XYZ file of C-alpha atoms in Angstrom:
770
model
C 102.832 113.753 106.269
C 101.956 117.113 104.748
C 104.410 118.348 102.203
C 106.071 114.973 101.699
C 106.205 113.780 98.118
C 105.371 110.264 97.055
C 109.048 109.765 96.195
C 109.946 110.696 99.762
C 107.530 108.131 101.108
C 109.209 105.387 99.093
C 112.681 106.427 100.325
C 111.586 106.253 103.943
C 110.381 102.688 103.659
C 113.486 101.611 101.712
C 115.775 102.721 104.548
C 114.830 99.558 106.450
C 116.668 97.530 103.762
C 120.506 97.137 103.359
C 122.218 99.839 101.411
C 123.548 97.307 98.919
C 121.581 94.202 98.061
C 122.969 90.742 97.047
C 125.867 88.460 98.232
C 128.662 90.041 100.326
C 132.444 89.631 99.358
C 134.170 86.360 100.547
C 136.492 86.494 103.532
C 140.275 86.088 102.734
C 142.793 83.905 104.563
C 144.311 86.998 106.161
C 141.044 87.938 107.696
C 140.658 84.447 109.208
C 143.903 84.916 111.174
C 142.663 88.219 112.528
C 139.477 86.587 113.689
C 141.364 83.988 115.765
C 143.353 86.716 117.518
C 140.178 88.637 118.271
C 138.522 85.551 119.730
C 141.442 84.976 122.111
C 141.310 88.612 123.255
C 137.538 88.437 123.935
C 137.890 85.271 125.968
C 140.553 86.825 128.198
C 138.630 90.099 128.737
C 134.976 88.936 128.717
C 133.959 90.602 132.004
C 135.454 93.949 131.072
C 133.766 93.869 127.658
C 130.347 93.004 129.127
C 130.521 95.855 131.639
C 131.571 98.256 128.894
C 128.722 97.211 126.580
C 126.151 97.486 129.369
C 127.400 100.978 130.195
C 127.118 102.084 126.551
C 123.582 100.632 126.301
C 122.506 102.473 129.454
C 123.881 105.753 128.135
C 121.993 105.275 124.842
C 118.720 104.561 126.649
C 119.136 107.583 128.957
C 119.899 109.824 125.978
C 116.862 108.511 124.163
C 114.495 109.333 127.012
C 116.037 112.485 128.429
C 117.997 114.127 125.657
C 115.802 113.109 122.716
C 112.126 112.955 123.882
C 110.154 109.992 122.678
C 108.035 110.602 119.581
C 104.940 108.516 119.078
C 105.095 106.853 115.671
C 102.421 108.177 113.320
C 99.207 106.218 113.490
C 98.669 104.300 110.283
C 95.190 104.596 108.782
C 93.852 102.400 106.064
C 93.427 103.685 102.535
C 89.879 103.590 101.201
C 89.680 101.933 97.783
C 85.926 101.818 97.279
C 84.397 103.272 94.120
C 83.238 106.343 96.080
C 86.714 106.987 97.472
C 88.460 106.516 94.132
C 85.912 108.886 92.575
C 86.455 111.512 95.283
C 90.224 111.218 95.046
C 90.237 111.521 91.253
C 87.996 114.599 91.459
C 90.418 116.328 93.830
C 93.496 115.364 91.817
C 91.777 116.483 88.628
C 91.129 119.927 90.119
C 94.490 120.466 91.842
C 97.131 122.619 90.226
C 99.797 120.551 88.428
C 102.247 122.327 90.771
C 100.284 121.640 93.963
C 103.287 120.071 95.714
C 105.425 123.175 95.299
C 102.806 125.884 95.890
C 102.551 127.491 99.311
C 99.028 126.770 100.625
C 99.329 129.603 103.144
C 99.551 132.247 100.404
C 98.178 130.593 97.271
C 95.538 128.088 98.327
C 93.050 128.991 95.600
C 95.574 128.225 92.853
C 96.741 125.075 94.641
C 93.222 123.619 94.906
C 91.676 125.032 91.723
C 94.537 125.375 89.229
C 93.572 122.197 87.425
C 89.881 123.095 87.477
C 90.695 126.373 85.781
C 92.798 124.653 83.097
C 90.192 122.005 82.322
C 86.949 123.994 82.324
C 86.050 126.467 79.597
C 83.005 128.684 79.798
C 80.398 128.030 77.155
C 79.484 131.009 74.950
C 76.208 131.340 76.895
C 77.918 131.452 80.317
C 79.147 134.528 82.165
C 80.610 132.426 84.931
C 80.659 128.897 86.301
C 81.941 127.045 89.365
C 81.634 123.648 91.011
C 78.055 124.445 91.979
C 77.269 125.149 88.318
C 78.484 121.686 87.355
C 76.365 120.193 90.140
C 73.339 122.122 88.840
C 73.968 120.946 85.306
C 74.298 117.349 86.478
C 70.906 117.721 88.152
C 69.511 119.338 85.015
C 70.646 116.365 82.950
C 68.956 114.004 85.384
C 65.773 116.081 85.216
C 65.927 116.060 81.441
C 65.989 112.275 81.468
C 63.012 112.253 83.840
C 61.022 114.697 81.698
C 61.787 112.983 78.404
C 60.938 109.486 79.653
C 57.534 107.936 80.364
C 56.028 108.078 83.833
C 58.296 105.831 85.980
C 55.519 103.481 87.082
C 57.924 100.612 87.794
C 60.375 102.568 89.951
C 60.926 101.085 93.414
C 63.711 103.357 94.636
C 61.948 104.302 97.877
C 58.708 104.046 99.830
C 57.164 106.875 97.817
C 58.245 105.585 94.386
C 55.426 105.078 91.846
C 55.530 101.286 92.077
C 54.999 101.530 95.845
C 51.912 103.755 95.646
C 48.396 102.384 95.873
C 46.429 102.592 92.620
C 44.486 105.738 93.494
C 47.618 107.667 94.442
C 49.502 106.326 91.446
C 46.808 107.690 89.139
C 47.051 111.181 90.693
C 50.830 110.980 90.597
C 50.771 110.209 86.880
C 48.391 113.122 86.240
C 50.812 115.446 88.012
C 53.666 114.049 85.936
C 51.691 114.557 82.710
C 51.062 118.188 83.638
C 54.765 118.690 84.253
C 55.761 116.985 81.041
C 53.188 118.964 79.021
C 54.762 122.180 80.282
C 58.226 120.910 79.357
C 57.149 119.699 75.905
C 55.452 123.016 75.143
C 58.746 124.733 75.888
C 60.674 122.266 73.751
C 58.411 122.780 70.724
C 60.575 125.459 69.125
C 58.840 125.208 65.760
C 55.516 126.182 67.323
C 57.132 128.929 69.412
C 58.873 130.416 66.370
C 55.704 130.159 64.304
C 53.668 132.345 66.691
C 56.634 134.711 67.021
C 55.982 137.848 69.045
C 52.197 137.761 68.689
C 51.407 136.615 72.267
C 53.818 139.184 73.702
C 52.489 141.873 71.386
C 48.943 141.072 72.560
C 50.120 141.602 76.129
C 51.719 144.921 75.192
C 48.523 146.057 73.452
C 46.700 145.599 76.752
C 49.359 147.692 78.482
C 48.965 150.461 75.881
C 45.186 150.416 76.284
C 45.447 150.696 80.025
C 47.936 153.572 79.772
C 47.404 155.468 76.506
C 49.505 158.462 75.596
C 46.363 160.578 75.979
C 44.953 160.636 79.499
C 41.641 158.899 80.144
C 41.220 159.222 83.904
C 43.179 159.362 87.139
C 43.252 155.578 87.505
C 45.347 154.928 84.391
C 48.577 154.578 86.354
C 47.070 152.422 89.074
C 45.347 150.078 86.585
C 48.541 149.606 84.587
C 50.687 148.851 87.640
C 47.998 146.413 88.834
C 47.863 144.607 85.467
C 51.650 144.262 85.321
C 51.891 143.115 88.945
C 49.232 140.445 88.378
C 51.343 139.181 85.482
C 54.517 139.019 87.557
C 56.036 142.246 86.185
C 57.438 144.810 88.618
C 57.510 148.368 87.310
C 57.543 151.454 89.517
C 57.129 149.543 92.773
C 57.463 145.948 93.879
C 55.313 144.158 96.438
C 56.219 141.416 98.859
C 54.084 139.285 101.157
C 55.742 137.486 104.047
C 56.397 137.244 107.764
C 56.400 140.489 109.734
C 59.933 140.903 111.087
C 58.650 142.074 114.475
C 55.804 139.547 114.627
C 56.935 136.581 112.511
C 53.721 134.592 112.923
C 51.822 137.396 111.184
C 51.888 137.886 107.413
C 52.373 141.445 106.200
C 52.560 143.347 102.895
C 55.696 145.264 102.001
C 56.331 147.724 99.190
C 59.786 148.577 97.885
C 61.604 149.900 94.836
C 62.003 147.259 92.118
C 65.133 145.138 92.600
C 65.812 145.702 88.938
C 64.810 149.103 87.579
C 65.877 148.095 84.070
C 69.598 147.445 84.252
C 70.838 144.739 86.667
C 72.381 147.168 89.152
C 72.172 150.806 90.170
C 75.869 151.374 89.413
C 75.361 150.897 85.670
C 73.392 154.135 85.470
C 76.628 156.100 85.924
C 78.396 154.234 83.094
C 77.919 156.231 79.867
C 79.146 153.417 77.637
C 76.662 150.939 79.085
C 73.842 153.490 78.919
C 74.486 154.156 75.238
C 74.334 150.458 74.374
C 71.272 150.038 76.582
C 69.447 152.899 74.882
C 70.279 151.505 71.444
C 68.913 148.097 72.447
C 65.777 149.654 73.911
C 65.124 151.782 70.802
C 65.706 148.913 68.365
C 63.448 146.568 70.328
C 60.621 149.066 70.699
C 60.898 149.841 66.971
C 60.286 146.163 66.234
C 57.071 146.161 68.238
C 55.835 149.642 67.244
C 57.365 150.326 63.799
C 54.866 153.092 63.002
C 55.654 155.201 66.065
C 58.001 157.993 65.014
C 58.669 158.965 68.627
C 60.272 155.671 69.669
C 63.807 157.075 69.738
C 62.818 160.088 71.804
C 60.691 158.029 74.192
C 63.512 155.505 74.593
C 65.920 158.283 75.496
C 63.438 159.582 78.047
C 62.963 156.092 79.504
C 66.696 155.961 80.200
C 66.454 159.288 82.006
C 63.445 158.008 83.953
C 65.316 154.875 84.993
C 68.306 156.963 86.051
C 66.063 158.987 88.351
C 64.411 155.868 89.774
C 67.809 154.269 90.376
C 69.150 157.402 92.078
C 66.135 157.402 94.400
C 66.577 153.702 95.276
C 68.640 152.527 98.257
C 72.201 151.365 97.662
C 72.742 147.605 97.455
C 74.151 147.340 100.981
C 71.126 149.140 102.484
C 68.143 147.587 100.744
C 68.315 144.304 102.713
C 69.296 145.936 106.005
C 66.372 145.408 108.378
C 67.294 148.533 110.342
C 66.823 150.508 107.124
C 63.862 148.817 105.433
C 61.590 148.058 108.397
C 59.321 151.102 108.318
C 55.769 150.138 109.368
C 53.028 152.541 108.303
C 49.298 152.652 108.093
C 47.900 152.198 104.620
C 46.760 155.810 104.645
C 50.239 157.069 105.549
C 51.895 154.993 102.834
C 49.296 156.037 100.270
C 50.117 159.665 100.955
C 53.776 159.224 100.013
C 52.984 158.603 96.322
C 49.304 159.376 95.767
C 49.496 158.952 91.957
C 49.830 155.161 92.157
C 46.839 154.679 94.537
C 48.673 152.245 96.779
C 45.626 151.438 98.916
C 43.582 150.496 95.850
C 46.410 148.392 94.439
C 46.686 146.370 97.631
C 42.907 146.104 97.873
C 42.782 144.462 94.437
C 45.729 142.136 95.065
C 44.795 140.880 98.535
C 42.286 138.008 99.049
C 38.623 138.945 99.087
C 38.049 138.586 102.836
C 41.289 140.326 103.848
C 41.538 144.031 104.558
C 45.088 145.297 104.959
C 45.457 148.185 107.383
C 49.208 148.472 107.640
C 52.309 147.575 105.662
C 56.092 147.893 105.585
C 57.503 150.647 103.378
C 61.110 149.704 102.751
C 62.142 153.107 101.389
C 59.879 156.028 102.275
C 62.300 158.394 100.524
C 61.932 156.464 97.258
C 58.142 156.634 97.488
C 58.287 160.382 98.144
C 60.672 160.949 95.240
C 58.442 158.858 93.001
C 55.825 161.594 93.138
C 58.112 164.231 91.627
C 59.630 161.756 89.141
C 56.194 160.805 87.806
C 55.104 164.432 87.606
C 58.125 165.229 85.422
C 57.551 162.279 83.040
C 55.381 162.393 79.911
C 52.702 159.786 79.311
C 54.563 158.583 76.222
C 57.662 157.988 78.328
C 55.732 156.073 80.994
C 53.895 153.990 78.398
C 57.215 153.066 76.791
C 58.657 152.219 80.210
C 55.736 149.913 81.044
C 56.052 148.289 77.621
C 59.778 147.805 78.148
C 59.312 146.209 81.569
C 56.845 143.700 80.097
C 59.252 142.875 77.257
C 62.088 142.287 79.723
C 59.913 140.035 81.888
C 58.590 137.894 79.026
C 61.486 137.923 76.536
C 62.595 134.420 77.528
C 59.207 133.017 76.459
C 59.572 134.268 72.885
C 61.821 133.172 70.038
C 61.848 135.908 67.424
C 64.222 138.363 65.776
C 62.274 141.253 67.303
C 63.710 140.666 70.786
C 67.287 140.021 69.682
C 68.497 143.609 70.252
C 67.592 143.162 73.930
C 68.972 139.632 74.325
C 72.199 140.600 72.553
C 72.661 143.527 74.943
C 71.862 141.394 78.007
C 74.398 138.768 76.914
C 77.049 141.355 76.178
C 76.611 142.891 79.636
C 77.513 139.496 81.138
C 80.471 138.930 78.817
C 78.674 136.182 76.904
C 78.622 135.713 73.154
C 75.887 138.209 72.118
C 74.101 135.657 69.915
C 74.486 132.701 72.264
C 71.575 130.820 73.789
C 71.653 127.848 76.159
C 70.738 124.466 74.772
C 66.963 124.401 74.553
C 66.525 121.523 76.975
C 68.455 123.461 79.653
C 66.123 126.420 79.232
C 63.059 124.200 79.440
C 64.214 122.295 82.513
C 64.716 125.709 84.126
C 61.214 126.857 83.183
C 59.749 123.589 84.499
C 61.503 124.169 87.828
C 60.307 127.777 87.998
C 56.721 126.925 87.103
C 55.928 123.495 88.539
C 58.944 123.103 90.781
C 57.357 121.017 93.520
C 56.146 118.361 91.093
C 59.606 118.328 89.540
C 61.092 118.101 93.052
C 59.048 115.006 93.802
C 60.518 113.090 90.855
C 64.027 114.451 91.484
C 63.981 113.141 95.064
C 62.573 109.815 93.934
C 65.472 109.423 91.514
C 68.454 111.086 93.178
C 68.061 111.229 96.961
C 67.956 108.673 99.737
C 66.914 108.361 103.342
C 70.540 107.580 104.178
C 71.606 110.930 102.680
C 68.903 112.765 104.631
C 70.047 111.189 107.910
C 73.703 112.017 107.201
C 72.783 115.611 106.342
C 70.812 115.938 109.579
C 73.774 114.539 111.504
C 76.206 117.067 110.031
C 73.916 120.010 110.730
C 73.247 118.826 114.291
C 76.982 118.365 114.915
C 77.643 121.890 113.726
C 74.931 123.346 115.937
C 76.553 121.574 118.905
C 79.967 123.011 118.071
C 78.599 126.501 117.552
C 77.131 126.303 121.038
C 80.533 125.244 122.401
C 82.069 128.243 120.625
C 79.486 130.588 122.168
C 80.260 129.253 125.639
C 83.891 130.408 125.409
C 83.245 133.685 123.558
C 84.745 136.513 125.586
C 83.452 139.615 123.811
C 79.739 138.882 124.425
C 77.975 139.564 127.690
C 76.819 136.460 129.577
C 73.141 137.334 129.204
C 73.537 137.583 125.425
C 75.456 134.299 125.254
C 72.657 132.512 127.105
C 70.046 133.822 124.659
C 72.311 133.032 121.697
C 72.647 129.421 122.870
C 68.874 129.221 123.179
C 68.592 130.593 119.632
C 70.860 127.857 118.276
C 68.810 125.211 120.069
C 65.654 126.606 118.463
C 66.997 126.776 114.902
C 64.822 124.584 112.715
C 66.786 122.500 110.215
C 65.061 121.471 106.990
C 66.957 118.843 105.059
C 66.356 117.435 101.592
C 62.717 118.141 100.735
C 59.433 119.438 102.224
C 56.777 117.110 103.567
C 54.286 119.948 104.111
C 53.134 123.012 102.170
C 53.151 121.044 99.918
C 54.080 117.495 100.844
C 55.963 116.540 97.704
C 55.695 112.855 98.607
C 51.896 113.060 98.510
C 50.431 113.265 94.956
C 47.040 114.720 96.039
C 48.864 117.494 97.944
C 50.728 118.456 94.772
C 47.588 118.299 92.648
C 45.783 120.589 95.069
C 48.711 123.017 95.177
C 48.796 123.494 91.392
C 45.095 123.036 90.630
C 44.653 126.604 89.327
C 47.631 126.399 86.949
C 46.474 125.783 83.403
C 48.998 123.980 81.214
C 48.608 123.528 77.485
C 51.036 121.231 75.670
C 50.944 123.484 72.604
C 51.051 126.996 74.107
C 54.312 127.823 75.844
C 53.688 131.562 76.247
C 50.226 131.123 77.734
C 51.619 128.544 80.160
C 54.103 131.177 81.321
C 51.296 133.711 81.816
C 49.242 131.179 83.757
C 52.163 130.242 85.998
C 53.134 133.875 86.672
C 49.560 134.781 87.595
C 49.385 131.714 89.861
C 52.611 132.684 91.649
C 51.279 136.180 92.358
C 47.914 134.929 93.642
C 49.581 132.240 95.720
C 51.877 134.786 97.364
C 49.028 137.153 98.233
C 46.836 134.288 99.471
C 49.215 133.984 102.434
C 47.508 137.062 103.937
C 44.537 134.861 104.835
C 46.569 132.803 107.283
C 49.311 132.929 109.856
C 52.867 132.508 108.571
C 53.350 129.021 107.168
C 56.527 127.865 108.897
C 56.497 124.622 106.922
C 56.929 126.326 103.549
C 60.257 126.232 101.704
C 61.743 129.104 99.710
C 63.684 126.890 97.274
C 62.726 123.897 95.180
C 64.502 120.619 95.859
C 66.877 120.463 92.825
C 68.310 123.879 93.724
C 72.047 123.855 94.449
C 71.897 126.376 97.274
C 70.895 126.810 100.916
C 69.597 129.628 103.107
C 68.893 130.945 106.591
C 65.558 132.656 107.197
C 65.788 135.085 110.162
C 62.053 135.453 111.018
C 61.629 131.683 110.835
C 64.967 131.024 112.570
C 65.452 128.143 110.145
C 68.220 126.761 107.955
C 67.216 125.013 104.736
C 69.266 122.607 102.613
C 67.561 121.288 99.473
C 68.636 117.888 98.187
C 70.193 119.625 95.180
C 73.161 120.831 97.212
C 73.571 117.455 98.913
C 75.289 115.909 95.904
C 78.849 114.963 94.947
C 81.422 116.494 95.361
C 80.001 118.671 98.142
C 78.252 115.804 99.900
C 78.805 112.051 99.709
C 77.596 109.515 102.251
C 80.157 106.953 101.079
C 83.314 109.103 101.013
C 85.517 109.942 104.044
C 83.660 112.389 106.236
C 86.289 115.126 106.149
C 85.176 115.868 102.582
C 81.462 116.248 103.369
C 82.151 118.169 106.577
C 84.634 120.384 104.727
C 82.216 121.298 101.945
C 78.599 120.660 102.983
C 79.469 121.071 106.651
C 80.962 124.493 105.978
C 77.845 125.421 104.004
C 75.765 124.301 106.989
C 77.914 126.279 109.396
C 77.732 129.257 107.036
C 73.934 129.258 107.131
C 73.877 128.798 110.890
C 76.358 131.662 111.303
C 73.904 133.914 109.466
C 71.798 133.749 112.632
C 74.501 135.890 114.257
C 75.864 137.991 111.390
C 75.235 141.669 110.674
C 71.582 140.870 109.831
C 70.781 137.780 111.872
C 71.942 139.354 115.133
C 68.876 141.610 115.031
C 66.519 138.611 115.404
C 66.008 136.798 118.700
C 65.520 133.087 119.376
C 61.891 133.274 118.217
C 62.625 135.170 114.998
C 61.511 138.576 116.292
C 63.335 141.674 115.086
C 64.354 143.236 118.388
C 67.328 144.658 120.288
C 68.361 141.638 122.347
C 72.093 142.379 122.430
C 73.554 144.651 125.096
C 75.224 147.896 124.087
C 78.685 146.568 124.954
C 78.145 143.393 122.914
C 76.953 145.381 119.900
C 79.997 147.652 120.116
C 82.359 144.662 120.335
C 80.658 142.994 117.369
C 80.877 146.133 115.226
C 84.565 146.505 116.000
C 85.249 142.938 114.863
C 82.940 143.254 111.864
C 84.819 146.321 110.663
C 87.890 144.112 110.270
C 85.982 142.002 107.707
C 84.809 145.114 105.870
C 88.375 146.375 105.542
C 89.816 142.952 104.658
C 87.429 142.188 101.796
C 87.424 145.749 100.485
C 91.063 145.195 99.527
C 90.126 142.441 97.065
C 89.733 143.761 93.516
C 88.690 142.670 90.032
C 89.354 144.473 86.742
C 86.588 147.036 86.440
C 85.373 149.280 83.622
C 88.384 150.651 81.706
C 90.415 147.915 83.467
C 90.829 150.002 86.588
C 90.694 148.034 89.866
C 87.133 147.581 91.127
C 87.056 146.873 94.846
C 84.808 144.329 96.488
C 82.150 146.080 98.562
C 83.170 144.941 102.024
C 79.985 146.314 103.560
C 77.643 144.690 101.041
C 79.379 141.321 101.491
C 79.838 141.603 105.265
C 77.177 139.110 106.344
C 78.378 136.456 103.912
C 82.025 136.899 104.877
C 81.266 136.588 108.576
C 79.216 133.465 107.816
C 82.032 131.918 105.745
C 84.495 132.348 108.611
C 82.135 131.140 111.316
C 80.886 128.264 109.194
C 84.242 126.677 108.493
C 85.313 126.980 112.139
C 82.203 125.172 113.374
C 82.446 122.551 110.612
C 86.088 121.733 111.381
C 85.376 121.339 115.088
C 82.346 119.154 114.290
C 84.383 116.879 112.026
C 87.286 116.566 114.511
C 84.883 115.493 117.244
C 83.176 112.992 114.965
C 86.530 111.661 113.652
C 87.785 111.131 117.201
C 84.888 108.729 117.692
C 85.069 107.103 114.257
C 88.403 107.613 112.444
C 88.288 108.318 108.711
C 90.186 106.444 106.052
C 92.734 108.077 103.766
C 92.152 108.657 100.083
C 94.349 106.959 97.481
C 96.908 109.097 95.683
C 96.622 112.000 98.148
C 99.428 111.082 100.571
C 100.707 114.645 100.156
C 97.883 115.868 102.396
C 96.768 115.067 105.911
C 93.085 114.493 106.555
C 92.900 117.910 108.210
C 94.319 119.494 105.088
C 91.898 117.580 102.868
C 89.043 119.039 104.909
C 90.083 122.471 103.630
C 90.735 121.168 100.125
C 87.139 119.924 100.150
C 85.928 123.353 101.239
C 87.878 125.274 98.621
C 86.982 122.836 95.839
C 83.360 123.940 96.186
C 84.396 127.456 95.114
C 86.629 126.598 92.135
C 85.322 128.609 89.216
C 85.742 131.009 86.320
C 84.145 134.386 85.699
C 84.223 136.668 82.698
C 85.259 140.250 83.369
C 81.781 141.666 82.708
C 80.060 139.107 84.921
C 82.551 139.817 87.710
C 81.743 143.532 87.517
C 78.027 142.806 87.675
C 78.488 140.683 90.785
C 80.603 143.328 92.514
C 77.796 145.827 91.939
C 74.927 143.785 93.313
C 75.920 140.405 94.772
C 76.185 140.196 98.586
C 78.765 137.441 98.109
C 82.446 138.126 97.474
C 84.033 136.624 94.325
C 84.538 132.899 94.737
C 88.342 133.100 94.718
C 88.114 135.747 97.445
C 85.878 133.467 99.484
C 88.692 130.920 99.456
C 91.543 133.320 100.232
C 89.605 135.429 102.737
C 88.161 132.463 104.601
C 91.531 130.718 104.822
C 93.148 133.925 106.078
C 90.523 134.003 108.831
C 90.840 130.332 109.823
C 93.153 129.407 112.676
C 92.464 125.734 111.973
C 93.593 126.090 108.372
C 96.811 127.819 109.377
C 97.565 125.194 111.979
C 96.805 122.348 109.585
C 99.227 123.700 106.979
C 101.751 124.928 109.557
C 101.619 128.491 108.262
C 104.118 130.963 109.658
C 101.368 133.309 110.853
C 98.801 131.305 112.863
C 96.413 134.036 114.035
C 93.335 134.760 111.875
C 93.204 138.154 110.179
C 89.586 138.655 111.326
C 87.500 136.604 113.739
C 84.049 136.788 115.276
C 82.921 133.185 115.752
């Protein structure tokens, strides 16, 4: 029973035994005489005594049934003692606060579940934050390291697509793919070679930038040619391009142009912080001095670059608006868009980037006001300032591919902004596993799945997601604030949601070696040239993205590689995607009691599904079209309920600059907060239905909690984490997710099931939509 200590459990069972154990005292002679007298009395009054006893028994029975209602004895469930259950139990106990039995879960659930995690996990000098998902990622990284540092696993028989199961021709191609992957990894690991070449490859790149945009004007195309060169190398500067499904016609691929997500600093808010700007300018000046020591104007140009970035940031949309489809979906003809900022020759840029046989006629301009302001900003900027800005953007983009003292002013500043040790760097193998995933991620995914995933896990994941879809439909059926016509379409939308679990089998099929070889055929990898590998991969990524214009939207493509510990909902595709990386212990375990997997992975699944009906997803119909399919009354009711979430989360704070409270942006985080609340509700209902059919076993050592309570412990354990002050500030500025501790407290406050499970005094959720 919840709240009962283990000592209490022992006392209850001991009450069935006599109060005092051992032999009772002997009867005396005096007592024997009394017994004889009593026997004589009973013989003479037997009838009277029997009637009296029967009367007393009847009264007791009647009182039991009518005065004290019958209580069904608690159903006893077996305790699971398998290795998986002991592992799961020890993980929970390890993370719980030492005072978990005395803490009030209704007011302090984050501390109750995560107090031990916080005590036992220290951030490394190179970390700004970490949580359970970070540990899962690092476990996957370690596995990938072992894969990359071992020979091709030609004897592996883990599954039907393992190397030993492939026919000879496929095995040969598979090994070639593996060699390409390992060459890229080894080139990254060769620090001696990387240090020996120093900044030369990056300097060569910067020389090309300077030639394309000299401080003395050559011709009107200087700006366009420089932006084109940087874009082809994966560097966003004044504008950023995207190629993807048209929100209003999701089978059609369209070009979009928007302000860069990162002007220079990680978030727009930093440009109003004088202390940060001073440090940033110092880092910029020192770095540029290292690359151009003979330029006496570096300090002045660096100062002007800061002013340029401030203007660009001021012209950019706020964080909560840039991903709002009602704000960014502005279709224009190419001629109209070109006229907004004629200096950058937008039509020519797109003409050079698109495939040869494609001719773009229209595009989406996410911020017409930014494009218009860009004209005046560029007119007020000197060529020296713009050249320095372009140089700086290239340095920022390629700094991680260089090991040299010349870039340390920048890396020290970037670390300091996240609260890390300024001189810290991750272990080299971690960096190189990350680069391998970024560059040849689908080949890496193939060997990750072969080693760490199973068909049984895929089936279980599909089952959880399907169960949650069913429960979300049941929730829609009894929703009172939506009009019936909207509910019917919403139910149809849930039915049509595509669920992608584990890994892709198309675009590319990671189980098919020739498919992977074809996908990466244009990527050149040299085992002795790390920087050039990075250039080749970045150029490939850009060409591959733009190549999509030649076809209809590829609905089989995935937006995350398989080892990624994350998940997503894609509105135009009306799809939810769960890579195998997130389907790992402790979030997901086929062999542990299901309340743990439903509590953690199930809530993640419900979260992603809920995105289909959050502040963004509600704008897309059952086929992924951006359209007004909700009635006016339903929209008004939704907005009223959504405003509750905005207000609730805006009251959460972290220590900000100068240690003044910095409030969570309730509007920026709205979609995620709605999804957290809706996700856990659907997941709990899905688990309860499944458990009614197949009861779960208890976990050893956790008698303090009911299974219902452990469902929520499993959910909250996913969000246990630590964040440095500076990293927390950065996330408040730009992250659409609330701080992890707030995701626990806010979600529990909005969960009726949680409050009922822990018998909280206040049972109604603070905010509720789904």
